[in-house]
Amino acid sequence: MKKLTAVSCIVYSCLLFSCACSRKNYNPIKKYPVQKLQQDYLLLKNILQQKHPSVYWYTSKDSMDYYFTHYYSAITDSMGEQKFNWQILAPLINKLRCGHTSISMSLAYSKWTVGRRLPSFPLLVKVWNDTIAVTANLNQRDSVFKRGTLITSVNGITNHELIKKMFSYLPQDGYADNVNYIRLSANFPYYHRNIFGLSNRYKITYTDSTAKEKIAVLPLYVPPKDSLKKNGHDKVKKREKPSQRRILQYRSLQMDSTGKVAVMTVNSFAQGHLRHFFRNSFKKLQKEKIKNLVLDLRSNGGGRVGLSTLLTRYLISQPFKVADTLYAVSKTLRPYTKYIKNKFLNNVELAFITHKKSDGLYHLRHLENKIYQPKKNNHFNGEIYILTNGPTFSAAALLCNALKGQPGILLVGEETGGGWYGNNGIMIPDIILPNTHLRIRLPLFRLVQYNHIAEKGSGVIPDVYIGTSYDALLNREDKKMLEVKKMIYNKALTNL
């Protein structure tokens, strides 16, 4: 289908520009001259090559150097920060195959978008394998694309090619791309707009209830004028969630009606007063004599290794270590310190926690050498089922690796997005480019997991695979949780 016409582009640009005046005169369509873009690009390239621990971990130096040259050569005209981000930097960063190295728009842009709805692709979808199924339609008057409608192509691009291209703009650990299916499912219109641009009309091929393939044309979704005016000019007030509700979005513990199964959900190892929560939860599990624990890590993107390790100690049956090797390539951010957020603290921490070894690298010996013991008080000794998915990442993947293979523990669900062999992280400050002010996360350490697998590239593979279910999608059911509970109840019946 044709891209937006010149008139549409002007109208859309004027809309954005007029709204921009409401947020401290920020202009989202401002273009930066080639020279400024090249300066930002070369700065980023130099920082990555000198401070990132794994620029050539998955992509050979020859290939990576080719990509550095290729995308630099693509800067031939002035660009706005959005185009520079998505058309130049995002596909470059993808080649690193590092899930912790990602790009965000400038802080000014992020503030400008708060409460604002932009024109977009009109359908929300669930994506898995080569399947795209509608979950919601932004055009409420449309009666064709209902929940469950299966799409086979958009604007003449088949699902396979569409997903493949979109993945090439997104970060991931190695080849563990399961996390990107979840990203597309969470906000397909956002990624489609940034990668393919906007169209006046979208030609969509789909299958109807009789499995017959049909074609429909949907217009670009443009939010109602009233909502644009309200969101563009009125100060957005966030409704503060009650304290308990805020905490529950990070972690919770629930007992089922039979009193035999507990479900512990941990969505982060960064927030939620987890030390207190773990201590009280495992004390309660022991008091209630719970024999089956479902640990849901499907939305856990990681956080503090210390908190992940603490939870592991409540569940593991033998001593363990976090890492075989853990190192940075430098113990200072100089000469790029001024471009790094929290510059002083990062430099101080690098200097004090690392020690140079004979390999010329700066190792974090504490985590390489320390042996952790299982918890003695309130250790859980029952059956454990760990639910995993693409967003199970970083510190959550460390926990999965430590516990996988232990008798009485099953990993259930889908491959984690966090690398099974290892990943980059520990300290992850932001690079802030001086001209466009785009932000790039910079992991400073490479971690190779303790007792890691022989080949790098995959996420932690579950013991029992449970993928996306089309029927569950239609019925709005949590198939993975239902299947795990069925496994527990069936096992209990066989033991009667």
CSV table of C-alpha atoms in Angstrom, one decimal, residues 147-373:
chain,number,residue,atom,x,y,z
A,147,ARG,CA,-10.6,-11.2,18.5
A,148,GLY,CA,-9.1,-14.4,17.0
A,149,THR,CA,-9.1,-13.3,13.3
A,150,LEU,CA,-6.0,-14.8,11.7
A,151,ILE,CA,-3.9,-12.4,9.6
A,152,THR,CA,-1.7,-13.8,6.8
A,153,SER,CA,-0.1,-10.7,5.4
A,154,VAL,CA,0.0,-6.9,5.8
A,155,ASN,CA,0.5,-4.6,2.7
A,156,GLY,CA,1.6,-7.6,0.7
A,157,ILE,CA,4.2,-8.8,3.2
A,158,THR,CA,3.7,-12.3,4.5
A,159,ASN,CA,3.7,-13.0,8.2
A,160,HIS,CA,7.1,-14.7,8.0
A,161,GLU,CA,8.8,-11.8,6.3
A,162,LEU,CA,7.0,-9.2,8.4
A,163,ILE,CA,8.1,-10.8,11.7
A,164,LYS,CA,11.6,-11.5,10.4
A,165,LYS,CA,12.1,-7.9,9.4
A,166,MET,CA,10.7,-6.5,12.7
A,167,PHE,CA,12.9,-8.8,14.7
A,168,SER,CA,16.0,-7.4,12.9
A,169,TYR,CA,15.3,-4.1,14.7
A,170,LEU,CA,15.0,-5.5,18.2
A,171,PRO,CA,17.6,-6.5,20.7
A,172,GLN,CA,17.9,-10.0,22.0
A,173,ASP,CA,20.4,-12.3,23.8
A,174,GLY,CA,22.1,-14.5,21.2
A,175,TYR,CA,19.4,-16.2,19.1
A,176,ALA,CA,16.8,-16.4,21.9
A,177,ASP,CA,14.2,-14.4,20.0
A,178,ASN,CA,11.2,-15.6,22.0
A,179,VAL,CA,11.2,-12.2,23.9
A,180,ASN,CA,10.5,-10.4,20.6
A,181,TYR,CA,7.2,-12.3,20.0
A,182,ILE,CA,6.1,-10.9,23.3
A,183,ARG,CA,7.2,-7.4,22.4
A,184,LEU,CA,5.3,-7.4,19.2
A,185,SER,CA,2.3,-8.9,20.9
A,186,ALA,CA,2.4,-6.1,23.5
A,187,ASN,CA,2.4,-3.2,21.1
A,188,PHE,CA,2.4,-4.2,17.4
A,189,PRO,CA,1.2,-0.8,16.2
A,190,TYR,CA,4.2,1.0,17.9
A,191,TYR,CA,6.8,-1.3,16.3
A,192,HIS,CA,5.0,-1.4,12.9
A,193,ARG,CA,4.8,2.4,12.8
A,194,ASN,CA,8.5,2.9,13.6
A,195,ILE,CA,9.8,0.2,11.3
A,196,PHE,CA,7.5,0.4,8.3
A,197,GLY,CA,6.1,3.9,8.7
A,198,LEU,CA,2.5,4.9,8.4
A,199,SER,CA,0.1,4.2,5.5
A,200,ASN,CA,-3.2,5.8,4.6
A,201,ARG,CA,-4.6,2.3,4.0
A,202,TYR,CA,-3.5,-1.1,5.1
A,203,LYS,CA,-4.2,-4.0,2.8
A,204,ILE,CA,-4.7,-7.0,5.1
A,205,THR,CA,-5.1,-10.6,4.1
A,206,TYR,CA,-6.9,-12.8,6.6
A,207,THR,CA,-8.8,-16.1,6.9
A,208,ASP,CA,-12.4,-16.1,7.7
A,209,SER,CA,-14.4,-18.6,9.9
A,210,THR,CA,-14.4,-21.1,7.0
A,211,ALA,CA,-10.6,-20.9,6.6
A,212,LYS,CA,-11.0,-19.1,3.3
A,213,GLU,CA,-8.5,-16.4,2.6
A,214,LYS,CA,-9.9,-12.9,2.1
A,215,ILE,CA,-8.6,-9.3,1.7
A,216,ALA,CA,-9.7,-6.2,3.5
A,217,VAL,CA,-8.5,-2.6,3.5
A,218,LEU,CA,-8.4,-0.8,6.8
A,219,PRO,CA,-7.7,2.9,7.2
A,220,LEU,CA,-5.0,4.3,9.4
A,221,TYR,CA,-6.2,4.7,12.9
A,222,VAL,CA,-6.3,8.3,13.9
A,223,PRO,CA,-7.4,9.0,17.5
A,224,PRO,CA,-10.4,11.3,17.9
A,225,LYS,CA,-9.6,15.0,17.8
A,226,ASP,CA,-11.0,15.6,21.3
A,227,SER,CA,-8.6,13.0,22.8
A,228,LEU,CA,-5.7,14.5,20.8
A,229,LYS,CA,-6.5,17.9,22.1
A,230,LYS,CA,-7.0,16.8,25.6
A,231,ASN,CA,-3.9,14.6,25.7
A,232,GLY,CA,-1.8,17.1,23.8
A,233,HIS,CA,-2.5,20.3,25.8
A,234,ASP,CA,-3.7,19.2,29.2
A,235,LYS,CA,-1.2,18.2,31.9
A,236,VAL,CA,-1.5,14.4,32.4
A,237,LYS,CA,-2.1,13.5,36.0
A,238,LYS,CA,-1.1,10.0,37.0
A,239,ARG,CA,-3.4,8.2,39.3
A,240,GLU,CA,-1.3,7.0,42.2
A,241,LYS,CA,-2.0,3.3,42.9
A,242,PRO,CA,-2.4,2.4,46.6
A,243,SER,CA,0.8,1.1,48.1
A,244,GLN,CA,-0.3,-2.5,48.4
A,245,ARG,CA,-1.5,-2.6,44.8
A,246,ARG,CA,1.8,-1.2,43.6
A,247,ILE,CA,3.7,-3.9,45.4
A,248,LEU,CA,1.5,-6.6,44.1
A,249,GLN,CA,2.4,-5.7,40.5
A,250,TYR,CA,5.9,-6.8,41.4
A,251,ARG,CA,5.3,-9.9,43.5
A,252,SER,CA,2.5,-11.9,45.1
A,253,LEU,CA,1.8,-15.2,46.9
A,254,GLN,CA,-1.6,-17.0,46.5
A,255,MET,CA,-2.9,-20.3,47.8
A,256,ASP,CA,-5.4,-22.3,45.9
A,257,SER,CA,-8.7,-23.5,47.4
A,258,THR,CA,-7.4,-27.0,48.0
A,259,GLY,CA,-4.6,-25.8,50.2
A,260,LYS,CA,-2.1,-27.9,48.3
A,261,VAL,CA,-0.7,-25.5,45.7
A,262,ALA,CA,0.8,-22.1,46.1
A,263,VAL,CA,1.5,-19.7,43.3
A,264,MET,CA,4.4,-17.2,43.8
A,265,THR,CA,4.6,-14.5,41.1
A,266,VAL,CA,7.8,-12.5,40.9
A,267,ASN,CA,7.8,-10.0,38.1
A,268,SER,CA,11.0,-8.2,39.0
A,269,PHE,CA,14.2,-8.7,41.0
A,270,ALA,CA,14.5,-4.9,41.3
A,271,GLN,CA,11.4,-3.8,43.3
A,272,GLY,CA,8.8,-5.0,45.7
A,273,HIS,CA,10.6,-5.3,49.1
A,274,LEU,CA,11.6,-8.8,48.0
A,275,ARG,CA,13.8,-9.8,51.0
A,276,HIS,CA,10.9,-9.3,53.3
A,277,PHE,CA,8.5,-10.9,50.9
A,278,PHE,CA,10.7,-14.1,50.4
A,279,ARG,CA,11.2,-14.5,54.2
A,280,ASN,CA,7.5,-14.2,55.0
A,281,SER,CA,6.4,-16.2,52.0
A,282,PHE,CA,8.6,-19.3,52.7
A,283,LYS,CA,7.8,-19.1,56.4
A,284,LYS,CA,4.1,-19.2,55.5
A,285,LEU,CA,4.6,-22.1,53.0
A,286,GLN,CA,6.2,-24.1,55.7
A,287,LYS,CA,3.6,-23.3,58.3
A,288,GLU,CA,0.8,-24.3,55.8
A,289,LYS,CA,2.7,-27.4,54.8
A,290,ILE,CA,2.4,-26.6,51.1
A,291,LYS,CA,3.9,-29.3,49.0
A,292,ASN,CA,3.6,-27.8,45.5
A,293,LEU,CA,4.9,-24.4,44.5
A,294,VAL,CA,4.4,-22.7,41.1
A,295,LEU,CA,6.9,-19.9,40.6
A,296,ASP,CA,5.8,-17.6,37.8
A,297,LEU,CA,8.7,-15.8,36.2
A,298,ARG,CA,7.1,-15.1,32.8
A,299,SER,CA,7.2,-11.4,33.2
A,300,ASN,CA,10.4,-11.2,35.2
A,301,GLY,CA,12.9,-9.1,33.2
A,302,GLY,CA,15.6,-9.4,35.9
A,303,GLY,CA,17.1,-6.9,38.2
A,304,ARG,CA,19.5,-7.4,41.1
A,305,VAL,CA,21.6,-10.6,41.0
A,306,GLY,CA,21.6,-10.6,44.8
A,307,LEU,CA,17.8,-10.9,45.0
A,308,SER,CA,17.7,-13.6,42.3
A,309,THR,CA,20.4,-15.5,44.2
A,310,LEU,CA,18.4,-15.2,47.4
A,311,LEU,CA,15.3,-16.7,45.9
A,312,THR,CA,17.5,-19.5,44.4
A,313,ARG,CA,18.8,-20.3,47.9
A,314,TYR,CA,15.3,-21.0,49.2
A,315,LEU,CA,14.7,-23.5,46.4
A,316,ILE,CA,18.0,-25.2,45.5
A,317,SER,CA,19.3,-28.4,47.2
A,318,GLN,CA,23.0,-28.0,46.7
A,319,PRO,CA,25.7,-25.3,46.9
A,320,PHE,CA,26.0,-23.2,43.7
A,321,LYS,CA,27.9,-20.3,42.2
A,322,VAL,CA,26.5,-17.4,40.0
A,323,ALA,CA,29.2,-17.3,37.4
A,324,ASP,CA,32.1,-19.1,35.9
A,325,THR,CA,33.6,-15.8,34.6
A,326,LEU,CA,32.4,-12.3,35.1
A,327,TYR,CA,34.5,-9.4,33.7
A,328,ALA,CA,34.6,-5.9,32.3
A,329,VAL,CA,37.0,-4.8,29.5
A,330,SER,CA,37.9,-1.6,31.4
A,331,LYS,CA,37.8,-0.3,34.9
A,332,THR,CA,37.0,3.3,33.9
A,333,LEU,CA,34.6,5.0,31.5
A,334,ARG,CA,37.2,7.5,30.5
A,335,PRO,CA,37.5,9.2,28.0
A,336,TYR,CA,33.7,9.0,27.5
A,337,THR,CA,32.7,9.6,31.1
A,338,LYS,CA,30.7,12.8,30.4
A,339,TYR,CA,28.4,10.9,28.0
A,340,ILE,CA,27.4,8.3,30.6
A,341,LYS,CA,24.6,8.7,33.1
A,342,ASN,CA,25.6,8.5,36.8
A,343,LYS,CA,29.2,8.9,35.5
A,344,PHE,CA,30.9,9.4,38.8
A,345,LEU,CA,29.3,6.5,40.7
A,346,ASN,CA,29.9,4.1,37.8
A,347,ASN,CA,33.6,5.0,37.7
A,348,VAL,CA,34.0,4.6,41.4
A,349,GLU,CA,32.2,1.2,41.4
A,350,LEU,CA,34.2,-0.1,38.5
A,351,ALA,CA,37.5,0.9,40.2
A,352,PHE,CA,36.6,-0.7,43.5
A,353,ILE,CA,34.9,-4.0,42.6
A,354,THR,CA,37.1,-5.2,39.7
A,355,HIS,CA,40.5,-6.7,39.7
A,356,LYS,CA,42.7,-7.1,36.7
A,357,LYS,CA,43.8,-10.7,35.9
A,358,SER,CA,46.5,-12.1,33.6
A,359,ASP,CA,44.0,-12.1,30.7
A,360,GLY,CA,44.0,-8.3,30.8
A,361,LEU,CA,40.3,-8.2,31.8
A,362,TYR,CA,38.8,-6.7,34.9
A,363,HIS,CA,37.1,-9.5,36.9
A,364,LEU,CA,34.4,-9.3,39.5
A,365,ARG,CA,36.0,-12.0,41.6
A,366,HIS,CA,33.4,-11.9,44.4
A,367,LEU,CA,30.7,-13.5,42.1
A,368,GLU,CA,33.2,-15.7,40.3
A,369,ASN,CA,34.5,-17.3,43.6
A,370,LYS,CA,31.6,-17.1,46.1
A,371,ILE,CA,29.8,-20.4,46.8
A,372,TYR,CA,26.2,-19.9,48.0
A,373,GLN,CA,24.6,-22.4,50.3
